[in-house]
Amino acid sequence: MIATLEEKTEVIGKGDFMPLNGTDYLELYVGNAKQAAHFYKTAFGFQSLAYAGLETGIRDRESYVVVQDKIRLILTSPLRSGSEIGQHIDRHGDGVKVIALWVDDATYAYEAAMKRGAKSYMKPKIEEDSDGRVVRSGIYTYGETVHIFVERKDYHGIFLPGYKKWETPDYNPAPVGLKYVDHMVGNVELGKMDYWVDFYERVMGFVNILSFDDNDISTEYTALMSKVMSNGNGRIKFPINEPAEGKKKSQVDEYLEFYEGEGVQHIAVATDDIIQTVRNLKSRGVEFLRVPYTYYDAVTDRVGKIDEDIEPLRELGILVDRDDEGYLLQIFTKPIEPRPTMFFEIIQRKGANSFGKGNFKALFEAIEREQELRGTL
Ligand code: FE2
């Protein structure tokens, strides 16, 4: 434990050269955007928001945008072979290409990052339509993943210029209570965690608020290391994982092998009522990792008194952990694509602004049981 988030935020808040308002959107490159959009609506309760493709004058790709409270996902597929998007999907499978960050000034953010050594993905670009103007710019982060800075203060349209409203009057499953992106975790190559920690400090003005070494995160067979990076106001948190030496192949190694490189491991989304949200997701077919029922026998000894009854947590497999400030409830889905790569976390914070380490062992043993079934342990 290095310092509380508040202490860190206080230090950096004074000289934050990269003010970020929040996560703007996440863009996933997927094999079939139309079906993926249906999946995110049906299984995860996202709502139809916007569309771009042939009907809007876009010739090379089709994108569906779905929304749930503050979370916006763009699902994009190429319309022809040989595209950069197609190559990304061929290499990585479905996965996150863009983590877009909402800023007041996308030109300034780009220049500040470039001055500090970022690699350019997209120079500041003005996009306009009858609803106003948006400025976007972008830089590379780990693997082929990019950050796009989005300046939208002069825009009043449904999403971004070039998109039209996507209306689906006959099919709109209800939301499940997902509210915002809490954090996004990147898996990087062995020995590269500190490189990317340095990148987020130097280029983006983030601070390392928490570190877990292989003693914190290990089972009998596998281990990994993780450092949590946070921006100045604490709204953006990026834990960075790297594999550590173990008797068997860790989940990070498995990810790197199947994603064929570094990338986003999981997207954590927040809810105000995890029991209700997880019940709902399960009834819609979302599959979660399961810890043993015995995990719950000692849970209050470990985390202290909690508001929730243990029984529904045990029934659903929701994990409980704590930091210095409070506790949190979390659960992880199984990977949501054929490759054992990206998955989702559902999280509810009850005072804890950071992360605990009490769940790692139980969780990783659950993942190892899945790896065993896949023959990748
Ligand atoms: Fe997480």
Short mmCIF file of C-alpha atoms and ligand atoms in Angstrom, two decimals:
data_model
loop_
_atom_site.label_atom_id
_atom_site.label_comp_id
_atom_site.label_asym_id
_atom_site.label_seq_id
_atom_site.Cartn_x
_atom_site.Cartn_y
_atom_site.Cartn_z
CA MET A 1 0.00 0.00 0.00
CA ILE A 2 1.61 3.26 -1.07
CA ALA A 3 -0.90 5.94 -0.08
CA THR A 4 -4.62 6.42 -0.11
CA LEU A 5 -6.17 7.69 -3.28
CA GLU A 6 -7.10 10.96 -1.56
CA GLU A 7 -3.51 11.60 -0.49
CA LYS A 8 -2.25 10.91 -3.99
CA THR A 9 -5.00 12.92 -5.61
CA GLU A 10 -4.22 15.86 -3.37
CA VAL A 11 -0.59 15.80 -4.43
CA ILE A 12 -1.22 15.49 -8.12
CA GLY A 13 -4.42 17.54 -8.22
CA LYS A 14 -2.36 20.73 -7.87
CA GLY A 15 -0.24 20.16 -10.94
CA ASP A 16 -2.34 17.84 -13.08
CA PHE A 17 -1.17 18.53 -16.64
CA MET A 18 -3.63 16.01 -18.09
CA PRO A 19 -7.07 16.72 -16.64
CA LEU A 20 -9.49 13.94 -17.65
CA ASN A 21 -13.22 14.25 -17.07
CA GLY A 22 -13.92 10.54 -17.36
CA THR A 23 -14.16 7.64 -19.79
CA ASP A 24 -15.87 8.84 -22.98
CA TYR A 25 -16.39 5.54 -24.79
CA LEU A 26 -14.77 2.18 -25.43
CA GLU A 27 -14.49 0.89 -28.99
CA LEU A 28 -14.29 -2.85 -29.55
CA TYR A 29 -13.23 -4.30 -32.90
CA VAL A 30 -15.40 -7.37 -33.36
CA GLY A 31 -16.10 -9.98 -36.02
CA ASN A 32 -19.80 -9.15 -36.29
CA ALA A 33 -20.80 -5.77 -34.87
CA LYS A 34 -24.49 -6.31 -35.58
CA GLN A 35 -24.61 -9.51 -33.53
CA ALA A 36 -22.31 -8.10 -30.83
CA ALA A 37 -24.69 -5.14 -30.37
CA HIS A 38 -27.55 -7.60 -29.96
CA PHE A 39 -25.54 -9.49 -27.34
CA TYR A 40 -24.70 -6.38 -25.31
CA LYS A 41 -28.37 -5.36 -25.37
CA THR A 42 -29.78 -8.79 -24.58
CA ALA A 43 -27.22 -10.05 -22.09
CA PHE A 44 -25.86 -6.87 -20.48
CA GLY A 45 -28.83 -4.49 -20.74
CA PHE A 46 -27.25 -1.87 -23.00
CA GLN A 47 -29.57 0.41 -24.99
CA SER A 48 -29.44 1.28 -28.68
CA LEU A 49 -27.83 4.69 -29.21
CA ALA A 50 -26.16 5.36 -32.57
CA TYR A 51 -25.13 3.83 -35.86
CA ALA A 52 -22.59 4.54 -38.60
CA GLY A 53 -22.11 2.54 -41.79
CA LEU A 54 -23.20 2.37 -45.41
CA GLU A 55 -26.47 4.19 -44.68
CA THR A 56 -24.55 7.14 -43.20
CA GLY A 57 -21.96 7.33 -45.96
CA ILE A 58 -19.27 5.22 -44.25
CA ARG A 59 -17.95 2.72 -46.81
CA ASP A 60 -15.33 0.65 -44.98
CA ARG A 61 -16.88 -0.23 -41.60
CA GLU A 62 -20.08 -0.55 -39.63
CA SER A 63 -20.38 0.67 -36.03
CA TYR A 64 -23.17 0.24 -33.50
CA VAL A 65 -23.09 2.32 -30.33
CA VAL A 66 -24.85 1.05 -27.22
CA VAL A 67 -25.22 2.86 -23.92
CA GLN A 68 -26.05 2.16 -20.29
CA ASP A 69 -25.99 5.18 -17.98
CA LYS A 70 -22.48 6.63 -18.49
CA ILE A 71 -21.04 3.59 -20.32
CA ARG A 72 -20.84 3.84 -24.11
CA LEU A 73 -19.53 0.98 -26.25
CA ILE A 74 -18.82 1.22 -29.97
CA LEU A 75 -18.86 -2.15 -31.71
CA THR A 76 -17.09 -1.96 -35.05
CA SER A 77 -16.59 -4.48 -37.89
CA PRO A 78 -14.95 -3.97 -41.28
CA LEU A 79 -17.02 -4.22 -44.47
CA ARG A 80 -14.15 -5.44 -46.66
CA SER A 81 -11.06 -7.61 -46.36
CA GLY A 82 -7.55 -6.30 -45.87
CA SER A 83 -8.46 -3.46 -43.50
CA GLU A 84 -6.60 -2.37 -40.38
CA ILE A 85 -9.70 -3.31 -38.37
CA GLY A 86 -9.82 -6.75 -39.99
CA GLN A 87 -6.15 -7.35 -39.31
CA HIS A 88 -6.69 -6.36 -35.67
CA ILE A 89 -9.52 -8.90 -35.37
CA ASP A 90 -7.52 -11.58 -37.19
CA ARG A 91 -4.63 -11.16 -34.78
CA HIS A 92 -6.40 -10.52 -31.49
CA GLY A 93 -9.93 -11.79 -31.89
CA ASP A 94 -12.66 -9.49 -30.57
CA GLY A 95 -11.16 -6.95 -28.20
CA VAL A 96 -10.85 -3.37 -27.05
CA LYS A 97 -9.13 -1.09 -29.56
CA VAL A 98 -9.95 2.33 -28.10
CA ILE A 99 -10.19 3.59 -24.53
CA ALA A 100 -11.51 7.09 -25.19
CA LEU A 101 -11.02 9.76 -22.55
CA TRP A 102 -13.24 12.82 -22.21
CA VAL A 103 -11.21 16.05 -22.07
CA ASP A 104 -11.90 19.78 -22.33
CA ASP A 105 -9.18 20.29 -24.95
CA ALA A 106 -8.18 17.39 -27.18
CA THR A 107 -5.48 19.41 -28.98
CA TYR A 108 -3.81 20.37 -25.72
CA ALA A 109 -4.07 16.80 -24.35
CA TYR A 110 -2.45 15.42 -27.50
CA GLU A 111 0.35 17.96 -27.49
CA ALA A 112 1.00 17.47 -23.76
CA ALA A 113 1.24 13.70 -24.25
CA MET A 114 3.40 13.96 -27.37
CA LYS A 115 5.77 16.38 -25.65
CA ARG A 116 6.24 13.74 -22.95
CA GLY A 117 7.06 10.94 -25.36
CA ALA A 118 3.74 9.43 -26.52
CA LYS A 119 3.45 7.69 -29.90
CA SER A 120 0.86 9.33 -32.14
CA TYR A 121 -2.21 7.43 -33.33
CA MET A 122 -4.30 10.35 -34.61
CA LYS A 123 -3.43 14.03 -34.86
CA PRO A 124 -6.12 16.42 -33.56
CA LYS A 125 -9.00 16.23 -35.99
CA ILE A 126 -12.14 18.39 -36.11
CA GLU A 127 -15.36 16.54 -36.96
CA GLU A 128 -18.53 18.53 -37.58
CA ASP A 129 -22.17 18.09 -38.45
CA SER A 130 -25.37 20.07 -37.92
CA ASP A 131 -25.20 19.32 -34.16
CA GLY A 132 -21.83 20.98 -33.66
CA ARG A 133 -18.19 20.04 -33.58
CA VAL A 134 -15.99 17.50 -31.83
CA VAL A 135 -12.21 17.44 -31.68
CA ARG A 136 -10.51 14.06 -31.29
CA SER A 137 -6.85 13.06 -31.11
CA GLY A 138 -5.13 9.83 -30.14
CA ILE A 139 -2.01 8.13 -28.82
CA TYR A 140 -0.90 4.53 -28.51
CA THR A 141 -0.72 2.66 -25.23
CA TYR A 142 0.19 -1.03 -24.63
CA GLY A 143 -0.05 -3.45 -27.56
CA GLU A 144 -2.22 -2.09 -30.36
CA THR A 145 -4.57 -0.40 -27.89
CA VAL A 146 -5.04 3.36 -28.16
CA HIS A 147 -6.33 6.29 -26.13
CA ILE A 148 -8.45 8.80 -27.99
CA PHE A 149 -9.01 12.20 -26.39
CA VAL A 150 -12.54 13.46 -27.03
CA GLU A 151 -13.44 17.16 -26.75
CA ARG A 152 -17.19 17.48 -27.06
CA LYS A 153 -18.09 20.76 -25.33
CA ASP A 154 -19.36 22.23 -28.65
CA TYR A 155 -21.39 19.17 -29.60
CA HIS A 156 -25.05 18.46 -28.92
CA GLY A 157 -25.72 15.43 -31.12
CA ILE A 158 -26.58 11.89 -30.13
CA PHE A 159 -22.97 10.63 -30.05
CA LEU A 160 -20.33 11.88 -32.53
CA PRO A 161 -20.52 13.56 -35.94
CA GLY A 162 -21.12 10.94 -38.64
CA TYR A 163 -23.40 8.82 -36.44
CA LYS A 164 -27.17 8.78 -36.69
CA LYS A 165 -29.56 7.82 -33.93
CA TRP A 166 -30.06 4.07 -33.81
CA GLU A 167 -33.65 3.36 -32.92
CA THR A 168 -34.98 -0.14 -32.28
CA PRO A 169 -38.64 0.33 -31.39
CA ASP A 170 -39.38 -3.40 -31.28
CA TYR A 171 -36.51 -4.65 -29.13
CA ASN A 172 -35.11 -2.82 -26.11
CA PRO A 173 -34.40 -5.12 -23.15
CA ALA A 174 -34.24 -3.25 -19.82
CA PRO A 175 -30.93 -2.04 -18.36
CA VAL A 176 -29.40 -4.07 -15.51
CA GLY A 177 -28.11 -1.14 -13.45
CA LEU A 178 -24.60 -0.74 -14.88
CA LYS A 179 -23.54 2.87 -14.28
CA TYR A 180 -20.00 3.75 -15.28
CA VAL A 181 -16.59 2.29 -16.11
CA ASP A 182 -14.85 1.84 -12.75
CA HIS A 183 -11.48 0.67 -14.09
CA MET A 184 -9.89 -1.12 -17.03
CA VAL A 185 -7.05 -3.57 -16.65
CA GLY A 186 -4.23 -4.06 -19.14
CA ASN A 187 -2.20 -7.25 -19.45
CA VAL A 188 1.40 -6.60 -20.53
CA GLU A 189 4.40 -8.80 -21.32
CA LEU A 190 6.71 -10.19 -18.64
CA GLY A 191 9.04 -7.43 -17.45
CA LYS A 192 6.96 -4.64 -19.03
CA MET A 193 4.74 -3.61 -16.12
CA ASP A 194 7.11 -0.93 -14.88
CA TYR A 195 7.58 0.36 -18.42
CA TRP A 196 3.84 1.02 -18.68
CA VAL A 197 3.65 2.35 -15.13
CA ASP A 198 6.31 4.85 -16.15
CA PHE A 199 4.40 5.63 -19.37
CA TYR A 200 1.23 6.50 -17.45
CA GLU A 201 3.20 8.61 -14.96
CA ARG A 202 5.36 10.44 -17.48
CA VAL A 203 3.02 10.81 -20.48
CA MET A 204 -0.40 10.94 -18.83
CA GLY A 205 0.34 12.36 -15.36
CA PHE A 206 -1.10 9.30 -13.57
CA VAL A 207 0.14 8.08 -10.18
CA ASN A 208 0.74 4.57 -8.90
CA ILE A 209 -1.78 4.27 -6.04
CA LEU A 210 -1.33 0.59 -5.22
CA SER A 211 1.00 -2.32 -5.99
CA PHE A 212 0.58 -6.07 -5.64
CA ASP A 213 3.58 -8.33 -5.98
CA ASP A 214 3.65 -12.05 -6.64
CA ASN A 215 3.44 -12.75 -2.90
CA ASP A 216 0.11 -10.92 -2.79
CA ILE A 217 -1.24 -12.53 -5.95
CA SER A 218 -0.35 -16.16 -6.13
CA THR A 219 -1.78 -19.62 -5.77
CA GLU A 220 0.05 -22.88 -5.47
CA TYR A 221 0.56 -22.87 -9.24
CA THR A 222 0.53 -19.40 -10.74
CA ALA A 223 1.33 -15.78 -9.92
CA LEU A 224 1.12 -12.30 -11.32
CA MET A 225 2.07 -8.76 -10.40
CA SER A 226 -0.12 -5.68 -10.67
CA LYS A 227 0.23 -1.92 -10.24
CA VAL A 228 -2.78 0.35 -10.14
CA MET A 229 -2.46 3.67 -11.98
CA SER A 230 -4.91 6.50 -11.35
CA ASN A 231 -5.36 9.91 -12.92
CA GLY A 232 -5.48 13.09 -10.82
CA ASN A 233 -9.18 13.11 -9.97
CA GLY A 234 -9.36 9.32 -9.48
CA ARG A 235 -12.01 8.84 -12.16
CA ILE A 236 -9.71 6.84 -14.42
CA LYS A 237 -8.01 3.78 -12.96
CA PHE A 238 -5.82 1.46 -15.02
CA PRO A 239 -4.31 -1.51 -13.19
CA ILE A 240 -1.43 -3.01 -15.21
CA ASN A 241 -0.73 -6.75 -14.85
CA GLU A 242 2.31 -8.75 -15.83
CA PRO A 243 2.85 -12.48 -15.41
CA ALA A 244 5.17 -13.74 -12.67
CA GLU A 245 7.10 -16.98 -12.43
CA GLY A 246 5.00 -19.89 -11.20
CA LYS A 247 4.84 -23.66 -11.46
CA LYS A 248 2.23 -23.42 -14.19
CA LYS A 249 1.07 -20.96 -16.84
CA SER A 250 -0.73 -17.98 -15.33
CA GLN A 251 -3.91 -16.40 -16.62
CA VAL A 252 -1.87 -13.42 -17.87
CA ASP A 253 0.36 -15.76 -19.93
CA GLU A 254 -2.76 -17.43 -21.28
CA TYR A 255 -4.20 -14.05 -22.24
CA LEU A 256 -0.97 -12.91 -23.94
CA GLU A 257 -0.79 -16.17 -25.88
CA PHE A 258 -4.38 -16.03 -27.12
CA TYR A 259 -4.66 -12.26 -27.63
CA GLU A 260 -1.28 -12.51 -29.39
CA GLY A 261 0.03 -9.53 -27.49
CA GLU A 262 -0.76 -6.98 -24.84
CA GLY A 263 -4.28 -5.66 -24.44
CA VAL A 264 -7.27 -4.99 -22.23
CA GLN A 265 -7.95 -7.89 -19.88
CA HIS A 266 -11.13 -6.70 -18.25
CA ILE A 267 -13.59 -3.85 -18.15
CA ALA A 268 -14.97 -3.22 -14.66
CA VAL A 269 -18.38 -1.61 -14.56
CA ALA A 270 -20.04 -0.24 -11.45
CA THR A 271 -23.52 -0.85 -10.09
CA ASP A 272 -25.38 0.42 -7.01
CA ASP A 273 -27.00 -2.96 -6.36
CA ILE A 274 -24.72 -5.83 -7.29
CA ILE A 275 -27.07 -8.55 -6.06
CA GLN A 276 -29.90 -7.35 -8.29
CA THR A 277 -27.57 -6.66 -11.24
CA VAL A 278 -25.90 -10.07 -11.10
CA ARG A 279 -29.23 -11.89 -10.70
CA ASN A 280 -30.45 -10.08 -13.77
CA LEU A 281 -27.29 -10.76 -15.80
CA LYS A 282 -27.39 -14.45 -14.90
CA SER A 283 -31.01 -14.72 -15.97
CA ARG A 284 -29.95 -13.27 -19.33
CA GLY A 285 -27.24 -15.88 -19.81
CA VAL A 286 -24.08 -14.09 -18.62
CA GLU A 287 -21.68 -16.65 -17.12
CA PHE A 288 -19.62 -15.82 -14.04
CA LEU A 289 -16.60 -17.35 -12.35
CA ARG A 290 -17.57 -19.26 -9.27
CA VAL A 291 -15.63 -19.42 -6.00
CA PRO A 292 -16.20 -22.31 -3.57
CA TYR A 293 -19.10 -22.00 -1.11
CA THR A 294 -16.55 -22.24 1.72
CA TYR A 295 -15.19 -18.81 0.67
CA TYR A 296 -18.17 -17.32 2.52
CA ASP A 297 -17.54 -19.09 5.84
CA ALA A 298 -14.75 -16.68 6.78
CA VAL A 299 -15.82 -13.62 4.83
CA THR A 300 -16.96 -11.43 7.74
CA ASP A 301 -13.85 -12.36 9.75
CA ARG A 302 -11.80 -11.04 6.87
CA VAL A 303 -13.72 -7.91 5.85
CA GLY A 304 -15.73 -7.08 8.97
CA LYS A 305 -19.40 -6.23 9.09
CA ILE A 306 -21.13 -5.61 5.78
CA ASP A 307 -24.63 -4.33 4.93
CA GLU A 308 -25.52 -7.31 2.73
CA ASP A 309 -26.73 -10.73 3.82
CA ILE A 310 -24.11 -13.38 3.13
CA GLU A 311 -26.63 -15.84 1.67
CA PRO A 312 -27.38 -14.06 -1.64
CA LEU A 313 -23.66 -13.33 -2.05
CA ARG A 314 -22.89 -17.02 -1.59
CA GLU A 315 -25.70 -18.05 -3.93
CA LEU A 316 -24.45 -15.75 -6.70
CA GLY A 317 -20.70 -16.10 -6.04
CA ILE A 318 -20.14 -12.37 -5.36
CA LEU A 319 -16.77 -11.63 -3.72
CA VAL A 320 -16.16 -9.19 -0.87
CA ASP A 321 -12.94 -7.33 -0.17
CA ARG A 322 -11.80 -4.23 1.64
CA ASP A 323 -9.21 -1.45 1.60
CA ASP A 324 -8.38 1.19 4.23
CA GLU A 325 -11.54 3.15 3.58
CA GLY A 326 -14.32 0.62 3.24
CA TYR A 327 -15.35 -2.49 1.37
CA LEU A 328 -16.30 -3.52 -2.13
CA LEU A 329 -18.28 -6.29 -3.78
CA GLN A 330 -17.15 -7.74 -7.09
CA ILE A 331 -17.66 -10.61 -9.50
CA PHE A 332 -16.04 -11.58 -12.79
CA THR A 333 -17.61 -12.98 -15.93
CA LYS A 334 -16.06 -15.73 -17.97
CA PRO A 335 -14.37 -14.50 -21.18
CA ILE A 336 -17.02 -13.19 -23.57
CA GLU A 337 -15.38 -14.30 -26.82
CA PRO A 338 -14.07 -17.65 -28.13
CA ARG A 339 -10.49 -16.88 -27.06
CA PRO A 340 -9.83 -16.87 -23.29
CA THR A 341 -9.08 -13.14 -23.35
CA MET A 342 -11.34 -10.24 -22.33
CA PHE A 343 -13.99 -10.42 -19.63
CA PHE A 344 -16.11 -8.09 -17.52
CA GLU A 345 -16.10 -7.33 -13.80
CA ILE A 346 -19.19 -6.06 -11.99
CA ILE A 347 -18.25 -3.96 -8.96
CA GLN A 348 -20.10 -2.17 -6.18
CA ARG A 349 -18.07 0.12 -3.94
CA LYS A 350 -19.14 0.60 -0.33
CA GLY A 351 -16.58 3.15 0.83
CA ALA A 352 -13.54 1.48 -0.72
CA ASN A 353 -12.04 3.69 -3.43
CA SER A 354 -9.17 1.36 -4.18
CA PHE A 355 -8.72 -2.41 -4.26
CA GLY A 356 -8.17 -5.19 -1.75
CA LYS A 357 -6.04 -8.27 -2.10
CA GLY A 358 -8.19 -10.74 -0.21
CA ASN A 359 -9.95 -12.10 -3.29
CA PHE A 360 -7.00 -12.88 -5.48
CA LYS A 361 -6.32 -16.38 -4.22
CA ALA A 362 -9.92 -17.63 -4.36
CA LEU A 363 -10.44 -15.93 -7.68
CA PHE A 364 -7.28 -17.19 -9.31
CA GLU A 365 -7.99 -20.70 -8.17
CA ALA A 366 -11.37 -20.34 -9.88
CA ILE A 367 -9.61 -19.16 -13.05
CA GLU A 368 -7.14 -22.03 -12.83
CA ARG A 369 -10.03 -24.48 -12.76
CA GLU A 370 -11.24 -22.91 -16.02
CA GLN A 371 -7.72 -22.99 -17.49
CA GLU A 372 -7.49 -26.65 -16.56
CA LEU A 373 -10.63 -27.33 -18.60
CA ARG A 374 -9.13 -25.42 -21.54
CA GLY A 375 -5.82 -27.27 -21.27
CA THR A 376 -3.95 -23.97 -20.90
CA LEU A 377 -2.74 -24.14 -17.30
FE FE2 B 1 -10.78 -5.37 -11.73
#
